[in-house]
Coordinates of C-alpha atoms and ligand atoms in Angstrom, one line a residue:
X1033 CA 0.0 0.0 0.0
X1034 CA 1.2 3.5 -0.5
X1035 CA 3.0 5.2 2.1
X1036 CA 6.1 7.0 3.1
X1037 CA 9.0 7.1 5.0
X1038 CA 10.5 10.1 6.7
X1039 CA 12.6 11.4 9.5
X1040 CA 10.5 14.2 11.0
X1041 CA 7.0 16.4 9.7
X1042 CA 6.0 19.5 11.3
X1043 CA 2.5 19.8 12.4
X1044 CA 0.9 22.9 10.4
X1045 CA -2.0 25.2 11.1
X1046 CA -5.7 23.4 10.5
X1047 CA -7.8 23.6 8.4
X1048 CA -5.6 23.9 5.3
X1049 CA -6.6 23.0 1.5
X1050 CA -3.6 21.9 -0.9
X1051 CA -4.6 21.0 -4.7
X1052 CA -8.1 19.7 -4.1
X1053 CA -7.2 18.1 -0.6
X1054 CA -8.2 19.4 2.8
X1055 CA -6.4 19.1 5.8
X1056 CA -9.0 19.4 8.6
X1057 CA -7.0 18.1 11.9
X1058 CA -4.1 16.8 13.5
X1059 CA -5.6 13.8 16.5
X1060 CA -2.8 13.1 18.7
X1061 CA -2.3 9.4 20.8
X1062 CA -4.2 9.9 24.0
X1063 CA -4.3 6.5 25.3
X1064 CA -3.2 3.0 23.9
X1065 CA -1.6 3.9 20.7
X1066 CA 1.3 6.5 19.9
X1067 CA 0.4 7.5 16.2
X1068 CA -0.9 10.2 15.1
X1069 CA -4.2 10.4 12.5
X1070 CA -4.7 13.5 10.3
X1071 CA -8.3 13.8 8.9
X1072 CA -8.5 14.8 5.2
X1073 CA -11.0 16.0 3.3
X1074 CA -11.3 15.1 -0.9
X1075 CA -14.1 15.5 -2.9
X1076 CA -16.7 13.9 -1.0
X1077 CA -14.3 11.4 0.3
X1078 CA -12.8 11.4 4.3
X1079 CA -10.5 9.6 5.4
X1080 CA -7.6 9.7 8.1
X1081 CA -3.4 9.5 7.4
X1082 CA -1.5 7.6 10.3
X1083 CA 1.8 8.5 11.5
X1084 CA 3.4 6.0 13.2
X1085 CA 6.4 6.0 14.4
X1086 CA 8.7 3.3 14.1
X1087 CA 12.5 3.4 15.3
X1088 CA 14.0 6.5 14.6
X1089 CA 11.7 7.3 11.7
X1090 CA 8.2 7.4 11.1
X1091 CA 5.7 6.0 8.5
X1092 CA 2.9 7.5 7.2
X1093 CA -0.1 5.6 4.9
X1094 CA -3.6 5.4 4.4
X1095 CA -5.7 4.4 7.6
X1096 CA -7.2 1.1 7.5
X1097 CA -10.7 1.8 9.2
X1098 CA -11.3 4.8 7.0
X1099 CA -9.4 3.2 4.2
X1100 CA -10.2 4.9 0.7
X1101 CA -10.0 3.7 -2.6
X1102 CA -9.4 4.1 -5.6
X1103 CA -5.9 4.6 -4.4
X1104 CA -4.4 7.5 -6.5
X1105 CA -6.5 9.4 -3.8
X1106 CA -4.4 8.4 -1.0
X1107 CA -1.3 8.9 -2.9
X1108 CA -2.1 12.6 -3.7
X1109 CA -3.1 13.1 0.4
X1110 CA 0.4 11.9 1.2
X1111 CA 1.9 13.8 -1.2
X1112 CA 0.4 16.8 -0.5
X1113 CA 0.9 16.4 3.4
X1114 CA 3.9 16.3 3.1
X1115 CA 4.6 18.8 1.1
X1116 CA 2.6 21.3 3.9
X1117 CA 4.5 18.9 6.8
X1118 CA 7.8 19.4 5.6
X1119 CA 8.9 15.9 5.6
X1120 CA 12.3 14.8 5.7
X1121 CA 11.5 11.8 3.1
X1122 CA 13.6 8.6 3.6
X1123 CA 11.5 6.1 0.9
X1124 CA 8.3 6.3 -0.5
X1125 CA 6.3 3.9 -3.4
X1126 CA 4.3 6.7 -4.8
X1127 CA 5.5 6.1 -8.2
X1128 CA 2.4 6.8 -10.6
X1129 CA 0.0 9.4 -8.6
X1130 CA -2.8 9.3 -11.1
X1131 CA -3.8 6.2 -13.3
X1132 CA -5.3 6.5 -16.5
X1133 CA -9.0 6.1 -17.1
X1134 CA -10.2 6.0 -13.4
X1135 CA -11.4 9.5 -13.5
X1136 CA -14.2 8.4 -15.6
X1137 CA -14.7 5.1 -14.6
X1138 CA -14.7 6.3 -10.7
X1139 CA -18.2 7.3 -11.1
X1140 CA -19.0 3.2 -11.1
X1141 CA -17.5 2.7 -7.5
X1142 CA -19.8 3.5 -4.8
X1143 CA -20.3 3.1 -1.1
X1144 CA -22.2 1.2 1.1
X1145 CA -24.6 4.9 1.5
X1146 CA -25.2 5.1 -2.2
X1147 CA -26.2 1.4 -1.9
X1148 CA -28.8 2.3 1.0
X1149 CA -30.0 5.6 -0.3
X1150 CA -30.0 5.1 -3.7
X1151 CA -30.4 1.2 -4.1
X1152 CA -31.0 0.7 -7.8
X1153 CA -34.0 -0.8 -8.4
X1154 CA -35.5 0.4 -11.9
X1155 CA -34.3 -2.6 -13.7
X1156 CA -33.5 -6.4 -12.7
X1157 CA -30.3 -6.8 -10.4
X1158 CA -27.6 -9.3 -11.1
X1159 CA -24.6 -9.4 -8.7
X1160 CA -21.2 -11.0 -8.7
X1161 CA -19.2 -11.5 -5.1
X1162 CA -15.5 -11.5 -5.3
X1163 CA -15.7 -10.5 -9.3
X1164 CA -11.7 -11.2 -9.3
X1165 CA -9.8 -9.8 -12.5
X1166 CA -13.8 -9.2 -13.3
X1167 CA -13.3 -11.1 -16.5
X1168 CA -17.3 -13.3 -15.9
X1169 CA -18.6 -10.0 -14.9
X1170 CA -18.0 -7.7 -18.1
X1171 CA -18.7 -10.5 -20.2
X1172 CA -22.0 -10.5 -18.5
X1173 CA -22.7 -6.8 -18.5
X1174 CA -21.8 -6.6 -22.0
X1175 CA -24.2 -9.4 -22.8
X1176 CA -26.8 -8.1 -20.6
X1177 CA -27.7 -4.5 -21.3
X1178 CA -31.0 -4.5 -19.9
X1179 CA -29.7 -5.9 -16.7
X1180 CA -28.0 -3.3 -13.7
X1181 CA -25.3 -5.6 -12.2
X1182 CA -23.4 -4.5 -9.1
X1183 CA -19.6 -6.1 -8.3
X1184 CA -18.5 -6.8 -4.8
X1185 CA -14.7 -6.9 -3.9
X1186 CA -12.6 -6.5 -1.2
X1187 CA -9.1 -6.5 -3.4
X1188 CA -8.2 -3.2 -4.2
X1189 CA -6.1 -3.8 -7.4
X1190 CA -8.9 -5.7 -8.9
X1191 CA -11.6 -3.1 -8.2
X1192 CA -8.9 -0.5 -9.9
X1193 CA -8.9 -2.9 -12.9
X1194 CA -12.1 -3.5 -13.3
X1195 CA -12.8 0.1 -13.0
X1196 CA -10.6 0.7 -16.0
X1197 CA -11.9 -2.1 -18.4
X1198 CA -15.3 -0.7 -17.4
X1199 CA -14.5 3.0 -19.0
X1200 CA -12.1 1.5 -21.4
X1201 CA -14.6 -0.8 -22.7
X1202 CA -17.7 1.7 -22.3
X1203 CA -20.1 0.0 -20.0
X1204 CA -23.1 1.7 -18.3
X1205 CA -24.6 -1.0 -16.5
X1206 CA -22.1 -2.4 -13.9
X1207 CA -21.2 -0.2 -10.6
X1208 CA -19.0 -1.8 -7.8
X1209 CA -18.5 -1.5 -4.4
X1210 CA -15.4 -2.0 -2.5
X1211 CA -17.3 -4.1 0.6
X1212 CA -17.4 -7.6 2.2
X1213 CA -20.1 -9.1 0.5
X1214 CA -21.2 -11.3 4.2
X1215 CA -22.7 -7.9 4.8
X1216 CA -23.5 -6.6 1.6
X1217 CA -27.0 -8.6 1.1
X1218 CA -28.3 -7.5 4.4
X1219 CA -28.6 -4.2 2.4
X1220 CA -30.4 -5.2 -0.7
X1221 CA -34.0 -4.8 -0.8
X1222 CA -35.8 -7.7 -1.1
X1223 CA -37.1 -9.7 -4.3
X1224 CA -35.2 -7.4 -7.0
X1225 CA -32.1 -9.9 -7.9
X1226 CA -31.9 -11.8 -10.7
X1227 CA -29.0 -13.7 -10.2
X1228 CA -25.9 -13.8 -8.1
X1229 CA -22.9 -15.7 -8.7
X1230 CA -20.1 -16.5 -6.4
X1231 CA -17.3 -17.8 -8.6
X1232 CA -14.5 -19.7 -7.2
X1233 CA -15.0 -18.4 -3.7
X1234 CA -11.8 -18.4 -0.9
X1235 CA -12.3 -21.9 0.5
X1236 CA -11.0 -20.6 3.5
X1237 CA -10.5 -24.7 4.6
X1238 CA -8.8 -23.5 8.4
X1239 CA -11.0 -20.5 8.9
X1240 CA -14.3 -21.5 7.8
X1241 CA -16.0 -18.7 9.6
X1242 CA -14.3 -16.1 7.1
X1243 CA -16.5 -18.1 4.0
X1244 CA -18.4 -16.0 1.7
X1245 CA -21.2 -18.7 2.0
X1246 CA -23.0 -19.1 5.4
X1247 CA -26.4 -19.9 6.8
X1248 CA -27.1 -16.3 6.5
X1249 CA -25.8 -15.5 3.4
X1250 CA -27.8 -18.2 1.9
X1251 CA -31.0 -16.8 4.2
X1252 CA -30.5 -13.3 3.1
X1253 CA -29.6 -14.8 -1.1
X1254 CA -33.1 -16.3 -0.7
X1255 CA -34.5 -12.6 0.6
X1256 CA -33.0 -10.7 -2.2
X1257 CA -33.9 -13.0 -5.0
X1258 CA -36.8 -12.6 -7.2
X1259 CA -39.1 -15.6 -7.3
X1260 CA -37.2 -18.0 -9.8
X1261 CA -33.6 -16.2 -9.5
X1262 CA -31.2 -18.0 -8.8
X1263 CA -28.1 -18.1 -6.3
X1264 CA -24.8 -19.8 -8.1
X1265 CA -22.1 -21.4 -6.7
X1266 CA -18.9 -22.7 -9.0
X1267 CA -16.4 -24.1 -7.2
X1268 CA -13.4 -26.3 -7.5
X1269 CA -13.1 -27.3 -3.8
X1270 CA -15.1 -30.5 -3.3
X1271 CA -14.5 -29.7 0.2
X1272 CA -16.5 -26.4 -0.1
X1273 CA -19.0 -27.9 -2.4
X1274 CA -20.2 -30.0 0.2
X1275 CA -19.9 -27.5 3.0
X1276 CA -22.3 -25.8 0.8
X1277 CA -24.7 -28.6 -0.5
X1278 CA -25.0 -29.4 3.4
X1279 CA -26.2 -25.7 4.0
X1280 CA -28.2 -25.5 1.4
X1281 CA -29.9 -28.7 2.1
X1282 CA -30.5 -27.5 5.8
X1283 CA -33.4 -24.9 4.4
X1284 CA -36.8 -26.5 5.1
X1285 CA -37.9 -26.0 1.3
X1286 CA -35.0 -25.6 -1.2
X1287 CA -34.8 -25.7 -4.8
X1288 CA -31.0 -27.1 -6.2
X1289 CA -29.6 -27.9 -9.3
X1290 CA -26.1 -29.6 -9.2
X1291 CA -23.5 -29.8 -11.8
X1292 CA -19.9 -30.9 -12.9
X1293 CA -17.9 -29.6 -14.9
X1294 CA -20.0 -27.6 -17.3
X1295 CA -18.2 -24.8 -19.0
X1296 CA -19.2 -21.5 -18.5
X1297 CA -20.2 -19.3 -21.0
X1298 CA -16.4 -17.5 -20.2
X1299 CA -14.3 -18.7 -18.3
X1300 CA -12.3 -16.5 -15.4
X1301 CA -8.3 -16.3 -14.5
X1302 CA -9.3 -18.9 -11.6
X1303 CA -11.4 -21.6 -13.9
X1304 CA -8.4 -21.5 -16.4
X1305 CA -6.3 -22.4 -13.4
X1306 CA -7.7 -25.2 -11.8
X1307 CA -9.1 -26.8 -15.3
X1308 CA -5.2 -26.4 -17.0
X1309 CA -4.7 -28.7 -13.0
X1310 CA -7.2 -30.9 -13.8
X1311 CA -9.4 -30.2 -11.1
X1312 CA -13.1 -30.8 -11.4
X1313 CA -15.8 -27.8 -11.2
X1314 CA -18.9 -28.3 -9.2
X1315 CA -21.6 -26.1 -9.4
X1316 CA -24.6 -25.5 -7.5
X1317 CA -27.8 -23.3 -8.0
X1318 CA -30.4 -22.3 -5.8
X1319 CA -33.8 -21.1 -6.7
X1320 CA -35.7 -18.7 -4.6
X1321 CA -39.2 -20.1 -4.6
X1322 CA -41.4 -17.7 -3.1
X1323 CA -41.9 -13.7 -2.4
X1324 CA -39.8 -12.3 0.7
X1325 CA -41.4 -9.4 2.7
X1326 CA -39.4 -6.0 2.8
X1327 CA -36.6 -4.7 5.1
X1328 CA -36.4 -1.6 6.9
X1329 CA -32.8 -0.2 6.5
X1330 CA -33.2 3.0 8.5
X1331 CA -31.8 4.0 12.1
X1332 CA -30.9 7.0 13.5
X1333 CA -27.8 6.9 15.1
X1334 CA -27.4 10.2 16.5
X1335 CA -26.8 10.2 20.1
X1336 CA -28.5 12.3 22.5
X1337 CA -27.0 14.7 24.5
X1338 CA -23.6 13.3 25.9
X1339 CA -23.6 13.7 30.1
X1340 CA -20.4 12.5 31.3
X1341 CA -17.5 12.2 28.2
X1342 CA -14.7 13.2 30.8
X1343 CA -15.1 10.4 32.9
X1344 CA -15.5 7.9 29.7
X1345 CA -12.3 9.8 28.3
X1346 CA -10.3 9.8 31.9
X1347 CA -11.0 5.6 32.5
X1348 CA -10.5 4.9 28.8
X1349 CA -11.3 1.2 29.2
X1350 CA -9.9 -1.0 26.6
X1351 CA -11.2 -4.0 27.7
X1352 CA -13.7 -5.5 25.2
X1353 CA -17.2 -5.6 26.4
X1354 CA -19.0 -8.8 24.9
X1355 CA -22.7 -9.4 25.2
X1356 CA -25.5 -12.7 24.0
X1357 CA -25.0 -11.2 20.1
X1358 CA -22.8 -8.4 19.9
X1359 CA -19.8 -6.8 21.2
X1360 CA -18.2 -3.1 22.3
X1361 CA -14.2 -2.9 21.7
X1362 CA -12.8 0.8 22.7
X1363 CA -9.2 0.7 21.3
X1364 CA -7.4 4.0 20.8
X1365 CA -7.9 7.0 22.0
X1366 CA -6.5 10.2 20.4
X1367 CA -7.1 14.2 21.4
X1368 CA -7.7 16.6 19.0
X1369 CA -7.7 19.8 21.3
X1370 CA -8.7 21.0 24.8
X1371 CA -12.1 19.0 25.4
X1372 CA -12.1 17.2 21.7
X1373 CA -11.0 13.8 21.8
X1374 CA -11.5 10.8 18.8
X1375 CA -12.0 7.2 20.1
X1376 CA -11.3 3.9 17.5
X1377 CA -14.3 1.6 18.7
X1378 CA -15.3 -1.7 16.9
X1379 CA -18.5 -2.8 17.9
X1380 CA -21.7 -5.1 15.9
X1381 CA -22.0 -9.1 15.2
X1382 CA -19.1 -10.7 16.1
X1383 CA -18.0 -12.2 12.4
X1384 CA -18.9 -9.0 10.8
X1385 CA -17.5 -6.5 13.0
X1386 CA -17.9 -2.5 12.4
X1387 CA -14.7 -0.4 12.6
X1388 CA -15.5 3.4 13.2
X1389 CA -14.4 6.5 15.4
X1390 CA -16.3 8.2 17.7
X1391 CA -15.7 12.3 17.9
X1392 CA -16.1 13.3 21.8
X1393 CA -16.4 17.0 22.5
X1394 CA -18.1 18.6 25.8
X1395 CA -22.2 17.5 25.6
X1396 CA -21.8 15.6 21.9
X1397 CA -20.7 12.6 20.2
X1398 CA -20.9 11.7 16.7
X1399 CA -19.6 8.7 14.3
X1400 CA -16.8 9.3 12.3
X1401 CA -16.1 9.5 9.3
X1402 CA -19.8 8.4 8.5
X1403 CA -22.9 6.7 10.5
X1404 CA -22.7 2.8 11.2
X1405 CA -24.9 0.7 8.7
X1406 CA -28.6 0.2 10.4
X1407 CA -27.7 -4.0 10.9
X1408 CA -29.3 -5.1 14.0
X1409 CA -26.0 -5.7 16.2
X1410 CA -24.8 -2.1 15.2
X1411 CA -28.7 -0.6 16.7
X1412 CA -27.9 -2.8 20.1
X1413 CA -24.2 -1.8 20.2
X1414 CA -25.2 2.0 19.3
X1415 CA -27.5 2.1 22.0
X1416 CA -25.1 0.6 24.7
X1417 CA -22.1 2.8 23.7
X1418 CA -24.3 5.8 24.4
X1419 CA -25.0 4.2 28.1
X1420 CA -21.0 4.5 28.3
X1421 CA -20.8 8.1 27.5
X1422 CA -23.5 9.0 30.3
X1423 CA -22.1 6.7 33.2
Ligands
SAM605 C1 -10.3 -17.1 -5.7 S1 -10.8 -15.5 -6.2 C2 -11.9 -15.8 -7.5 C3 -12.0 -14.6 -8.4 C4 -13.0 -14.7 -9.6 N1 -14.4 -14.9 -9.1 C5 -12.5 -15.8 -10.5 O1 -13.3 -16.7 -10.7 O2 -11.5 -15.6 -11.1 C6 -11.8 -15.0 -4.8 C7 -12.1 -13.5 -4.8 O3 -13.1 -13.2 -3.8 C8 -12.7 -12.0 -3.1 N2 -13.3 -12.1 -1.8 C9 -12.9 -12.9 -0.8 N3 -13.7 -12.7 0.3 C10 -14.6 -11.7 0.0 C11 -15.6 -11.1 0.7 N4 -16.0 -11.4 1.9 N5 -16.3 -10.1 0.0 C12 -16.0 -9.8 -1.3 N6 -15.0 -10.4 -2.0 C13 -14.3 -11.3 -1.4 C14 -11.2 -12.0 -3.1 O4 -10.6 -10.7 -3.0 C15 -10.9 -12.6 -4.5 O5 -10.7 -11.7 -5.5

């Protein structure tokens, strides 16, 4: 990941704006951590730089709970810092600052908010999870005009690439998101998806906790679906195949179609892989058989006037706080100024946790950058963070 090396920065006077990037604040270690974040403003991106220090020197890069893509972004903010910072640069990999292309196909890459707000819904859904080099999905959205299809990654080279085959290769009906797609479903409204594939998913074989496919996955697959659509698995782990058959087979009524070694209208870099191996390619389908009822995404999660932060920020516990289906983890806690402090909480399910900050000032407390997403362990959590902050 981008980042640099130097010897020493000098703070500089806040807010500051330097070729499209602003510089809003400087949030010093407080309690448990040593670094320093520096909240940045682009567009209608924010996002935090870490300085850490490390030896005699110290290494500044992109912040991992606030993390922003596509990545010629972050470049430019460290750039730009530490142009204002002074920094006594030792190393840095910020080669290239601005890749071709992205500018117009950034438009396609949008966040979880868009997704909530503004799900699209005018035309029939189609969604790939973990799209790779995105080779199945363009074929797909090129073959499919009439179809909207969203991509879900978590790599952030192969969202970049993707992005650029889609404005190199002029396509209007594909936008992506850079999210874990465990969560992503809980956010699509029900009955609008055509079809979703999950090609060749991590088999994950000592961690089976981190697999794409679940019980809930599946639960939430069968909300999203239209009546008839259809939920497909290829795969060339008979290991996950039949960690998947059993799950599938677990639903009280279940439509399943099961196949071996069909080939795919096109094939991706991980089929070519495994069939150049040898390996055998199981698929499996689901059909959703019947109308779901809808979901109610929206919770406020503005908390209400803040009694006591000074004693939360004075006995900054650290301890995690775990409850029947959710959990509260304070981590870090960093001050901003006289009476303006930032905390690093994670909080939510326990698989699918939620990394935020929370900014404390005298009498308020906000999420930051953004508002968690309205999942059910994020409303409990919420609710019992705000207990903290009024001991
Ligand atoms: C083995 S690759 C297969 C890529 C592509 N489907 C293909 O067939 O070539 C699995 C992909 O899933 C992505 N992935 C893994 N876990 C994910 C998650 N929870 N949410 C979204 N994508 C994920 C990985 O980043 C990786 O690109």
């Amino acid at each position: 990941m981008p980042h640099i090396v130097v010897k020493s920065y000098k703070e500089f006077a806040t807010p500051v704006k330097s070729d499209g990037y602003e510089f809003l604040w400087f949030a010093r270690g407080y309690a448990n951590t040593k670094d320093t974040l520096v909240a940045v403003r682009f567009e209608e991106h924010q996002f935090f730089l870490t300085i850490k220090p490390k030896d005699v020197h110290y290494i500044i890069k992109g912040d991992k709970i606030t993390r922003i893509a596509p990545t010629y972004i972050l470049k430019g903010a460290l750039k730009y810092f530490c142009k204002l910072a002074n920094c006594d640069v030792v190393h840095d990999n910020l080669s290239s600052i601005k890749p071709v292309h992205i500018d117009k196909a950034k438009s396609f890459l949008k966040d979880i908010d868009y997704f909530i707000e503004h799900f699209p819904t005018k035309k029939e859904v189609w969604i790939e999870i973990g799209f790779g080099s995105g080779r199945h999905l363009l074929y797909q959205a090129k073959n499919n005009p009439d179809i909207q299809f969203i991509g879900i990654e978590i790599h952030k080279p192969s969202i970049e690439q993707l992005l650029k085959q889609i404005a190199l290769q002029d396509i209007h009906n594909l936008l992506v998101i850079d999210y874990d797609a465990r969560l992503f479903l809980e956010f699509v409204p029900s009955n609008i998806v055509g079809k979703i594939f999950v090609h060749f998913p991590i088999p994950w074989d000592k961690k089976p906790h981190r697999r794409v496919i679940s019980k809930k996955f599946i639960q939430e697959a069968e909300r999203t679906l239209k009546p008839g659509g259809v939920l497909e698995l290829r795969t060339d782990s008979r290991a996950y195949f039949d960690y998947a058959l059993e799950l599938f087979l677990e639903r009280e009524k279940s439509k399943l179609e099961v196949t071996k070694n069909i080939e795919p209208p096109v094939s991706s870099k991980y089929e070519d892989r495994w069939v150049r191996l040898g390996k055998d390619i199981y698929d499996i389908r689901m059909y959703a058989l019947q109308e779901s009822p809808q979901i109610d995404l929206h919770f406020d999660f503005t908390f209400s006037k803040i009694s006591s932060y000074k004693h939360f920020v004075e006995n900054f516990d650290t301890k995690p706080k775990v409850y029947n289906d959710y959990f509260i983890h304070f981590e870090k806690l960093y001050k901003i100024e006289e009476n303006r402090f930032l905390a690093e909480v994670s909080f939510g399910s326990f698989d699918r946790p939620t990394h935020l900050y929370l900014l404390l000032s005298e009498g308020s407390a906000q999420y930051y950058p953004k508002k968690p997403i309205a999942s059910q362990a994020n409303i409990k959590a919420h609710k019992k963070i705000e207990e903290f902050l009024n001991v």
